[in-house]
Short mmCIF file of C-alpha atoms and ligand atoms in Angstrom, two decimals:
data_model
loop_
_atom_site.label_atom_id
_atom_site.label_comp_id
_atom_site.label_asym_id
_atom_site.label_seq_id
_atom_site.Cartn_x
_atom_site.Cartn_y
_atom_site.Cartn_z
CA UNK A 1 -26.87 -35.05 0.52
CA UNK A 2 -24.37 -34.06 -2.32
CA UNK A 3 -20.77 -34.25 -0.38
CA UNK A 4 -18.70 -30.76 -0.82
CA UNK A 5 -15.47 -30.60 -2.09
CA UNK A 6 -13.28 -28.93 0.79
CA UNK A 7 -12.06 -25.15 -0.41
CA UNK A 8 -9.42 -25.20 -2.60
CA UNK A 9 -7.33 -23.30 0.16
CA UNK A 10 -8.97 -24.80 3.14
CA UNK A 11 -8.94 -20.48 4.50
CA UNK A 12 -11.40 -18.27 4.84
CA UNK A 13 -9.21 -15.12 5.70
CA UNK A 14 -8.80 -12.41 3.28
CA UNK A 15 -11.96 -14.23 1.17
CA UNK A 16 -13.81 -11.02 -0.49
CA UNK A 17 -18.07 -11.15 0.32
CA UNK A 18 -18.70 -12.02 -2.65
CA UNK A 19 -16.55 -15.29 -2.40
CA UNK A 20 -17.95 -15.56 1.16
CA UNK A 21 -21.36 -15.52 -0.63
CA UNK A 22 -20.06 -18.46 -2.91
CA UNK A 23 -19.23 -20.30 0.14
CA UNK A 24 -22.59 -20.00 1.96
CA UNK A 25 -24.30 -21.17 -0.94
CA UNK A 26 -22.30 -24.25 -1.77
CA UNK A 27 -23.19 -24.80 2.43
CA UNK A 28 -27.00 -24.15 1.24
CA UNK A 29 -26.98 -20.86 3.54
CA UNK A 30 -28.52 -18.01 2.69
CA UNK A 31 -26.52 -14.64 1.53
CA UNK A 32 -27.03 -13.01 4.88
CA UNK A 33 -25.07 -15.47 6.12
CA UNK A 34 -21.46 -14.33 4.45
CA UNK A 35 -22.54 -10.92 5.64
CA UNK A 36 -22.31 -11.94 9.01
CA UNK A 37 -18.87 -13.94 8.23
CA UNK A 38 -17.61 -10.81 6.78
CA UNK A 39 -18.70 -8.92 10.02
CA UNK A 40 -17.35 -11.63 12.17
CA UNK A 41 -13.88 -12.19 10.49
CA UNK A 42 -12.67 -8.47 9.74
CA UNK A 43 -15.09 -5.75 12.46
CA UNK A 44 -14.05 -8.12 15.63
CA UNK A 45 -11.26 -9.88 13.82
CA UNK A 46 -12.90 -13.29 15.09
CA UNK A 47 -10.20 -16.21 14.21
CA UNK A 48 -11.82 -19.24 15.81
CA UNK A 49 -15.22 -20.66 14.22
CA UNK A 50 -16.46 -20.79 17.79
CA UNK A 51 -16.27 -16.72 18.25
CA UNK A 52 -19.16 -16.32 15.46
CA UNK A 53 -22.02 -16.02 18.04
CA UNK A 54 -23.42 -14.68 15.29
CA UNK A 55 -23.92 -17.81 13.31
CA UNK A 56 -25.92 -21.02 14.23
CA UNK A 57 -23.70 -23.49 16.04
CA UNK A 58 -24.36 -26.34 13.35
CA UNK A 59 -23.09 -23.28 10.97
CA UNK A 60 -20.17 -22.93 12.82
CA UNK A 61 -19.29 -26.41 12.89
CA UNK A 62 -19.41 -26.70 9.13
CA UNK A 63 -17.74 -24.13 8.21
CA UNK A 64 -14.83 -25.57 10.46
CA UNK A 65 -14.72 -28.55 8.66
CA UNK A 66 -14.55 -26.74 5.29
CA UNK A 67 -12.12 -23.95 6.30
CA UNK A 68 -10.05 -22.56 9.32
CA UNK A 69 -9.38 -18.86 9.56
CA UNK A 70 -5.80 -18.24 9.42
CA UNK A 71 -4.17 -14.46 8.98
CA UNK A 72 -0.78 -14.23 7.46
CA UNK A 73 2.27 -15.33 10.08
CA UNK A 74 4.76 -13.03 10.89
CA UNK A 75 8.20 -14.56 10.15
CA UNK A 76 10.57 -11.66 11.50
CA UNK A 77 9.53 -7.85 12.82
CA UNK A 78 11.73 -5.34 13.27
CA UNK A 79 11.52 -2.20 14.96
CA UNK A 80 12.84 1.04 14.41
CA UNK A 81 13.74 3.96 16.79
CA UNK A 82 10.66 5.84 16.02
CA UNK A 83 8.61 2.70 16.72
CA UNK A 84 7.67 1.79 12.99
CA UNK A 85 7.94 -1.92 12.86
CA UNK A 86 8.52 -3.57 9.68
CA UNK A 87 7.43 -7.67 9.26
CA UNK A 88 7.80 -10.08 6.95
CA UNK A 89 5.37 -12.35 6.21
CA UNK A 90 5.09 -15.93 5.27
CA UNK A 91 2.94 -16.50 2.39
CA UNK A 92 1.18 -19.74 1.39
CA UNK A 93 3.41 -20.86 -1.37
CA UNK A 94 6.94 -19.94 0.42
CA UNK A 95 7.26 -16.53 -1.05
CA UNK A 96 7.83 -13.46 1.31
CA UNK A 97 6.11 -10.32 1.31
CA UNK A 98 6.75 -7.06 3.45
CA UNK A 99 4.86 -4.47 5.09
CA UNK A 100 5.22 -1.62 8.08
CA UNK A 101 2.99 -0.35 10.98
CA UNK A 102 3.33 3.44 11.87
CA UNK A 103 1.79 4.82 14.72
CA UNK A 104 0.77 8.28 15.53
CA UNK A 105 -0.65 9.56 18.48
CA UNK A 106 -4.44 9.32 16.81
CA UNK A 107 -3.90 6.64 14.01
CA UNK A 108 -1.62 4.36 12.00
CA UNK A 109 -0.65 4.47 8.96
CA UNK A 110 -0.11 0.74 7.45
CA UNK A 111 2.40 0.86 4.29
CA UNK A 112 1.76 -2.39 2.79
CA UNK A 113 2.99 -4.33 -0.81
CA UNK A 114 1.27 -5.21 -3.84
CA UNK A 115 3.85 -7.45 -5.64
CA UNK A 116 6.90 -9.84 -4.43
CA UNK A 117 8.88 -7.71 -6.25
CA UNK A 118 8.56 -5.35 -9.09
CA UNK A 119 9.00 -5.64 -12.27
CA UNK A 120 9.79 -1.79 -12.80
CA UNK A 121 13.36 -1.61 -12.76
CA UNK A 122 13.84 1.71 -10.91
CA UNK A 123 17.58 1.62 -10.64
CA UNK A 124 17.78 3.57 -7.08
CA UNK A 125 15.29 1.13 -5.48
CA UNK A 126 16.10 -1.90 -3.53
CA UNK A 127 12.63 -3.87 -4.47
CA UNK A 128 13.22 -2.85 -8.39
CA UNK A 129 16.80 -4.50 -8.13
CA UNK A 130 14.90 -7.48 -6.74
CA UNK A 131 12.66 -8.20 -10.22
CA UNK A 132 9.68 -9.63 -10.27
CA UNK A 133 8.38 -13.23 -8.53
CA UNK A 134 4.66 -12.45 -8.69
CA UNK A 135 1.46 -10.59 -7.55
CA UNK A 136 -0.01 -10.46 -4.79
CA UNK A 137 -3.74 -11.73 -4.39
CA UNK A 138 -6.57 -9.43 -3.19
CA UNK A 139 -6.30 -12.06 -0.04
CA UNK A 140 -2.54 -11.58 0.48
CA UNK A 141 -2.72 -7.47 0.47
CA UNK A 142 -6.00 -7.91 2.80
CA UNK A 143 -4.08 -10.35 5.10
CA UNK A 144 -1.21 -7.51 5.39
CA UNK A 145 -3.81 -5.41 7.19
CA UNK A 146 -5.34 -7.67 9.43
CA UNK A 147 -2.11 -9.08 10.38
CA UNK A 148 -1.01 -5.67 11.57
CA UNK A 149 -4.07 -4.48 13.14
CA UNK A 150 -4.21 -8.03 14.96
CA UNK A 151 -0.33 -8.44 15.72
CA UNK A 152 -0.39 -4.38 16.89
CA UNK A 153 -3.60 -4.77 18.91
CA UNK A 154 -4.53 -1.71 16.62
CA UNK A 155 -7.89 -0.35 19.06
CA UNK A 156 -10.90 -0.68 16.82
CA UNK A 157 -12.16 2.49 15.75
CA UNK A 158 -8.76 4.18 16.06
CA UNK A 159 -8.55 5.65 12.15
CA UNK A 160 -5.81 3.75 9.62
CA UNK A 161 -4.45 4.82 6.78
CA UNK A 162 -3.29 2.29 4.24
CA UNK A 163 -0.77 3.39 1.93
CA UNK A 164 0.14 0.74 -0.98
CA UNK A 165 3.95 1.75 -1.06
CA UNK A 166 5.43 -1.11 -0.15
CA UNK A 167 7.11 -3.67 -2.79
CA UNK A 168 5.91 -3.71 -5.94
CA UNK A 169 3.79 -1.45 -8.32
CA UNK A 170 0.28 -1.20 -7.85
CA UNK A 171 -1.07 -0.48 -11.09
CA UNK A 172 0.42 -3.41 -12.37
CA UNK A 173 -1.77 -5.74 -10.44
CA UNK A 174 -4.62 -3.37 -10.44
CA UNK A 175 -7.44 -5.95 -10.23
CA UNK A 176 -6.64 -7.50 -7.02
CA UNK A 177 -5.88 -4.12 -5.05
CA UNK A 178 -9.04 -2.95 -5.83
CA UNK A 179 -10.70 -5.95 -4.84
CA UNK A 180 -8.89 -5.87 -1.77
CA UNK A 181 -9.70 -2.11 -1.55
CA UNK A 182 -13.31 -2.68 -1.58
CA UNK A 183 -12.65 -5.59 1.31
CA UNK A 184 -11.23 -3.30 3.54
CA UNK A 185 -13.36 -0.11 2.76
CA UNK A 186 -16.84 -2.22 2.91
CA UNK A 187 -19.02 -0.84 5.84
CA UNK A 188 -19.66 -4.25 7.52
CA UNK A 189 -16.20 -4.99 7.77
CA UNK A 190 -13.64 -2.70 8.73
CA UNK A 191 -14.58 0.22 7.18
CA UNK A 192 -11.43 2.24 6.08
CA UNK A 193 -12.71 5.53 4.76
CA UNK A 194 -11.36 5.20 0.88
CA UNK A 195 -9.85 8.60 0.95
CA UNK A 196 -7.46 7.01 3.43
CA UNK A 197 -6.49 4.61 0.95
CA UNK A 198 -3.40 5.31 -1.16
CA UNK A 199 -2.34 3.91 -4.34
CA UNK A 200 1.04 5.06 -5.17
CA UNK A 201 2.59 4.18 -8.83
CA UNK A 202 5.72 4.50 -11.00
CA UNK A 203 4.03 6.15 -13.56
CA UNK A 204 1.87 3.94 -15.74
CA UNK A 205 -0.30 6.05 -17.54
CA UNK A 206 -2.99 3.80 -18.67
CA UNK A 207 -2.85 2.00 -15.24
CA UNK A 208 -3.56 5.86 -13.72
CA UNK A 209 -6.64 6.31 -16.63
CA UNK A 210 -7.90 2.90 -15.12
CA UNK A 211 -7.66 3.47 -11.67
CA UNK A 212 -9.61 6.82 -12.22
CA UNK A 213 -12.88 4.79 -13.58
CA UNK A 214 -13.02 3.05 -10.44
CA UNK A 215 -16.12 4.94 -7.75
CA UNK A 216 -15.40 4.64 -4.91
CA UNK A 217 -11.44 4.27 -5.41
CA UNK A 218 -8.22 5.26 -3.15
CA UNK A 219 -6.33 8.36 -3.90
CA UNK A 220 -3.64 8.79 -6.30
CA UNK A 221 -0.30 9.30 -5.61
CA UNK A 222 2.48 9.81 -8.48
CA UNK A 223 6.47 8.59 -7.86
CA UNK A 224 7.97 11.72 -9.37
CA UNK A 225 11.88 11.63 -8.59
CA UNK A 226 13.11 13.30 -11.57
CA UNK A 227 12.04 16.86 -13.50
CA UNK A 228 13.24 15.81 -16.86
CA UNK A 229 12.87 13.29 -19.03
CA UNK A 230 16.71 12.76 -19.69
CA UNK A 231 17.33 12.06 -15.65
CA UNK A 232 13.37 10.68 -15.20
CA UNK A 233 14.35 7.86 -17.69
CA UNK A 234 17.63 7.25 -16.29
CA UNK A 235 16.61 6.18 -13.38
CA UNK A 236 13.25 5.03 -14.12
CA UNK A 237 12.67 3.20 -17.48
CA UNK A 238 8.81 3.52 -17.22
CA UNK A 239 10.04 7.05 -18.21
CA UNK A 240 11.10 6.15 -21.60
CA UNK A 241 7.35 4.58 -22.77
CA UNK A 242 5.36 7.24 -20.80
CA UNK A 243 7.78 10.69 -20.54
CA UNK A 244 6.84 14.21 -18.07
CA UNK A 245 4.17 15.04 -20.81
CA UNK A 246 2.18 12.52 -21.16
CA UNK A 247 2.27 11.85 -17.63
CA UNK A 248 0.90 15.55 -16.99
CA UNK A 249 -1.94 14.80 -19.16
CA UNK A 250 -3.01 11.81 -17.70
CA UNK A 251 -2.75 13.66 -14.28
CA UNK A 252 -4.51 16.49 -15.50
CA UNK A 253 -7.68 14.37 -16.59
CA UNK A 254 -7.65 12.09 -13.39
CA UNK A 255 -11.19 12.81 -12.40
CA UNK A 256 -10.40 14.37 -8.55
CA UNK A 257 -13.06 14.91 -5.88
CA UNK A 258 -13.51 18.83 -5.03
CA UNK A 259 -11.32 18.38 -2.41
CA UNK A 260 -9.15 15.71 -3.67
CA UNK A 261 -5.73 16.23 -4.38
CA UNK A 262 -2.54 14.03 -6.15
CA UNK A 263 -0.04 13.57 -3.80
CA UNK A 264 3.59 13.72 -5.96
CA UNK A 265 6.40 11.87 -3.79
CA UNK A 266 9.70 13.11 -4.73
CA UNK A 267 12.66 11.70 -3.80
CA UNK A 268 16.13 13.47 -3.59
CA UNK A 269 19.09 11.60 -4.72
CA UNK A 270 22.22 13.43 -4.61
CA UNK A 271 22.92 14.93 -7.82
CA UNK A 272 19.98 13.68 -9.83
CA UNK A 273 16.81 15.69 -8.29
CA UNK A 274 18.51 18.03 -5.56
CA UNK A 275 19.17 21.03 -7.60
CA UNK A 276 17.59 24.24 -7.58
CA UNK A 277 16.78 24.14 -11.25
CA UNK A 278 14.56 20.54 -9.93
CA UNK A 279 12.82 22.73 -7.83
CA UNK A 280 11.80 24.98 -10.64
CA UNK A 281 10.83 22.35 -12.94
CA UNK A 282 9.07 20.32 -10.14
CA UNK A 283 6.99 23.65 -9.47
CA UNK A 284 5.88 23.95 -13.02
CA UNK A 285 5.17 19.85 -12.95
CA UNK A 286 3.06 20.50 -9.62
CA UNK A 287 0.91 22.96 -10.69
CA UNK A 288 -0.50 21.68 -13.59
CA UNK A 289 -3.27 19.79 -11.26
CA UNK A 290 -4.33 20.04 -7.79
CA UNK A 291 -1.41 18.45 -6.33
CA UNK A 292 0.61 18.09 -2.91
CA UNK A 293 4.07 17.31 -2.47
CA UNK A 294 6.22 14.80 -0.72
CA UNK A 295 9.73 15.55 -0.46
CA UNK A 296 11.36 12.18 0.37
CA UNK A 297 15.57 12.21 1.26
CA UNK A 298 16.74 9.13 -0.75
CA UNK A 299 17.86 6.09 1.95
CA UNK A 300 21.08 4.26 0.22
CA UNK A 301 21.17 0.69 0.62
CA UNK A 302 24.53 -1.52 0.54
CA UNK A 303 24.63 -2.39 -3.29
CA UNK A 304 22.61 1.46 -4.36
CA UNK A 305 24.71 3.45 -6.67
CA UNK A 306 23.05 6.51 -5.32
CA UNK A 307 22.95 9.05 -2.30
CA UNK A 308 21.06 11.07 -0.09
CA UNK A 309 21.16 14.70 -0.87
CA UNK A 310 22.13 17.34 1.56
CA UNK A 311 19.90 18.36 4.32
CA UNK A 312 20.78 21.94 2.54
CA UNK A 313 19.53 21.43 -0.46
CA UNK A 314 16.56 19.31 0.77
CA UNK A 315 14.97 21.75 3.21
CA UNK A 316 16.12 24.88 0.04
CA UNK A 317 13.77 22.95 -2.13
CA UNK A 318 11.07 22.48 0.54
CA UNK A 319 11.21 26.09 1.16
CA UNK A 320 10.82 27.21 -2.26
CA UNK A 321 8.25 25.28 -2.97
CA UNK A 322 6.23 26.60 -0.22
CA UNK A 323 6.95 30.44 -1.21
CA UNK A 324 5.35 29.41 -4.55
CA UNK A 325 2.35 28.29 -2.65
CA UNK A 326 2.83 24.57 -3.07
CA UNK A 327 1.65 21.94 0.25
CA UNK A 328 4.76 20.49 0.84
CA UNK A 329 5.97 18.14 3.58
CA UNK A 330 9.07 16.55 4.06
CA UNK A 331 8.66 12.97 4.63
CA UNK A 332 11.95 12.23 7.09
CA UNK A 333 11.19 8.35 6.12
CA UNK A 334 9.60 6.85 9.02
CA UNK A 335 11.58 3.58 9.33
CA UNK A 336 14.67 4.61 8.18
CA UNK A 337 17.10 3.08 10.49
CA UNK A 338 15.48 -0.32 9.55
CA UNK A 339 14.84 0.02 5.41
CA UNK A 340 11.27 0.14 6.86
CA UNK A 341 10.76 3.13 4.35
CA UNK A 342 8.21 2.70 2.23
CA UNK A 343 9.60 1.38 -1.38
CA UNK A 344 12.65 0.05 0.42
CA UNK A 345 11.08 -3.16 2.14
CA UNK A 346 13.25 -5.39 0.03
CA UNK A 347 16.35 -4.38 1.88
CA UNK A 348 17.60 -6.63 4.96
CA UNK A 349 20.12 -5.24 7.20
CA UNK A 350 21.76 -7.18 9.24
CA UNK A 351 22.34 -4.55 12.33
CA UNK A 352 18.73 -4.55 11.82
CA UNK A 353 17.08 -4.97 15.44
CA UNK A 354 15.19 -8.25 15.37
CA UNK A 355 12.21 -8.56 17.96
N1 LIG B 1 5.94 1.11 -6.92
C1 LIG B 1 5.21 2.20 -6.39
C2 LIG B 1 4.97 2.08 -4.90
C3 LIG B 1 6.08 1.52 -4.09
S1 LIG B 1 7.56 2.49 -4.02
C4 LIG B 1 5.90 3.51 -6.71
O1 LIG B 1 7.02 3.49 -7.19
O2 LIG B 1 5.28 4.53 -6.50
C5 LIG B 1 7.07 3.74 -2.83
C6 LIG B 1 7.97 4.98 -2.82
O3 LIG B 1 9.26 4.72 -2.29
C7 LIG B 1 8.18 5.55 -4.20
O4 LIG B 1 7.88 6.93 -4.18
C8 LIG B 1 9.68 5.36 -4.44
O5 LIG B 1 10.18 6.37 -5.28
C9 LIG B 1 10.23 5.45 -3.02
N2 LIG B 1 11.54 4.83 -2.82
C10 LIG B 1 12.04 3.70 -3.36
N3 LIG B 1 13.28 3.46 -2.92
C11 LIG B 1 13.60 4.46 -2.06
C12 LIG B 1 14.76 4.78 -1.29
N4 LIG B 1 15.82 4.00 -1.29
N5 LIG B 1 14.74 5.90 -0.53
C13 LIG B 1 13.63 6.70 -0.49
N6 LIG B 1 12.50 6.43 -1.20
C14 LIG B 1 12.49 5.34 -1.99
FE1 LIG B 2 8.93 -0.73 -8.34
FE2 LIG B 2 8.22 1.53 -7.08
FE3 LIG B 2 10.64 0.42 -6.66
FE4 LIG B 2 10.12 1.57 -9.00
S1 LIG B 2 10.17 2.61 -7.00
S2 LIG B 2 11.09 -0.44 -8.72
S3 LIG B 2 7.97 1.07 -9.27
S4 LIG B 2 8.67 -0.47 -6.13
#
């Protein structure tokens, strides 16, 4: 018989079904075979070869002498006083990536990255200061998941949401989070509901036209932070190539679901997008397409140039919004003792409480 080369990366965890499907053929298995590795590896998060009591044991045995299943390790978690935990995680190559478990009394919400890095610059932003080292693959982003569903003994069945908000920018590595979207939202594997999947970007417009094309695809969610194009580019240069306008427009032709709606997180720094004139303008902005919004107080990091507004002028805003019939929420950043906050992952503090 015709001797294999081994996998390139010796791992089968985070492989998509189709590469499963790759696999079982060059093992001369049929297709219904990486089905049932697919079921195996993500629905009962099986990690040893010998758990498949689905597959053959001369199946088992060769696919542990072509690959191991290995998740992502956990390097350092910390936890927060409203029990987020935030982990870093070791990836194959040495590079770092972040990501945070929230739990709620009926879910979690998993805020993972896309990028080590980001190559968008946003100057208030701890992961823009960082630059870019590289994306992530559909693997890596899938690995975040099942590393925090194993590692958090998440109950099966228990709803997630997974919100990419983490480091980097989404749209810019578009490919592999929607292959890793369609990983975690396939039926035989762990099933994630893809309205409970949230891509948030910067703003790239064509990126947003893209992501629309995509059925099924996550939801959409737009980083706002500014109501005019003077302050908007500022603080975020993506602003200067694709300004409020043209950013409306693409919005405004995102093909939504009848009861889909863009979420638009807005951030509050002191003295940027805190005044009552922002709320006005952010109002106009909101209801140009079925929208909700996220009003987000800015978290300063040692090294940010920039504040967090007063609670004042945050809950003035939040209020106003709502009288103009807006759905608005204020998101008191879950994490925020430990730069857990989504879009802050970058940031290490040493106080931080290691576990
Ligand atoms: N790159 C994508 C997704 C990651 S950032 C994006 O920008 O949308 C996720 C969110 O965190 C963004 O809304 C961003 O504006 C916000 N964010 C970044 N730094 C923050 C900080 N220091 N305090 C509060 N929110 C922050
Ligand atoms: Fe990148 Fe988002 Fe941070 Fe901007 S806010 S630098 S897009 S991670």
């Amino acid at each position: 018989m015709e001797s294999l080369l081994p996998l390139s990366s010796g791992n089968a965890a985070g492989m998509s079904l189709g590469e499963l499907n790759s696999l079982c053929q060059r093992l001369g298995e049929a297709k219904y075979r990486a089905a049932q590795i697919f079921e195996g590896m993500y629905r009962h998060r099986w990690r040893d070869w010998n758990q498949f009591s689905n597959l053959s044991k001369d199946l088992r045995g060769r696919l542990a002498s072509e690959a191991r299943v290995e998740w992502l390790a956990i390097e350092q978690s910390v936890v927060s006083s409203d029990a987020s935990v935030k982990h870093t995680l070791k990836l194959a190559d040495g590079c770092e990536t972040e990501c945070v478990y929230m739990p709620y009394e009926n879910r979690a919400t998993l805020c993972i990255s896309s990028q080590v890095g980001c190559a968008m610059a946003c100057s208030f932003c701890a992961t823009g200061a960082m630059g870019i080292k590289r994306n992530l693959t559909a693997a890596e982003m899938v690995g975040q998941v099942m590393s925090l569903v194993i590692h958090h003994k998440h109950p099966n069945g228990t709803p997630i949401n997974i919100v990419f908000m983490g480091m980097g920018e989404p749209l810019h590595n578009l490919g592999h989070v929607m292959d890793a979207f369609f990983t975690l939202s396939h039926p035989k594997g762990m099933a994630v509901p893809p309205w409970r999947v949230t891509v948030s970007t910067s703003g790239l417009v064509p990126g947003i036209a893209r992501l629309g094309e995509y059925n099924p695809r996550p939801r959409l969610a737009l980083s706002l932070n500014a109501t005019s194009d003077d302050v908007r580019s500022k603080i975020m240069p993506v602003n200067s190539v694709w300004g409020l306008e043209k950013l409306a427009l693409a919005l405004r032709s995102f093909p939504l679901g009848p009861d889909e709606l863009i979420t638009l997180e807005y951030v509050l720094i002191a003295g940027y997008s805190d005044s009552a004139e922002d709320a006005e303008r952010l109002s106009r902005f909101a209801g140009r397409f079925p929208s909700k919004i996220n009003l987000i107080p800015y978290n300063s990091w040692p090294g940010s140039a920039f504040s967090s507004p007063d609670e004042a002028d945050l809950n003035r805003m939040g209020r106003y919004l709502a009288e103009r019939g807006h759905i608005v929420s204020i998101r008191r950043s879950r994490g925020q003792d430990i730069g857990g906050a989504c879009g802050q992952l970058a940031f290490h503090n040493r106080s931080e409480r290691a576990i």
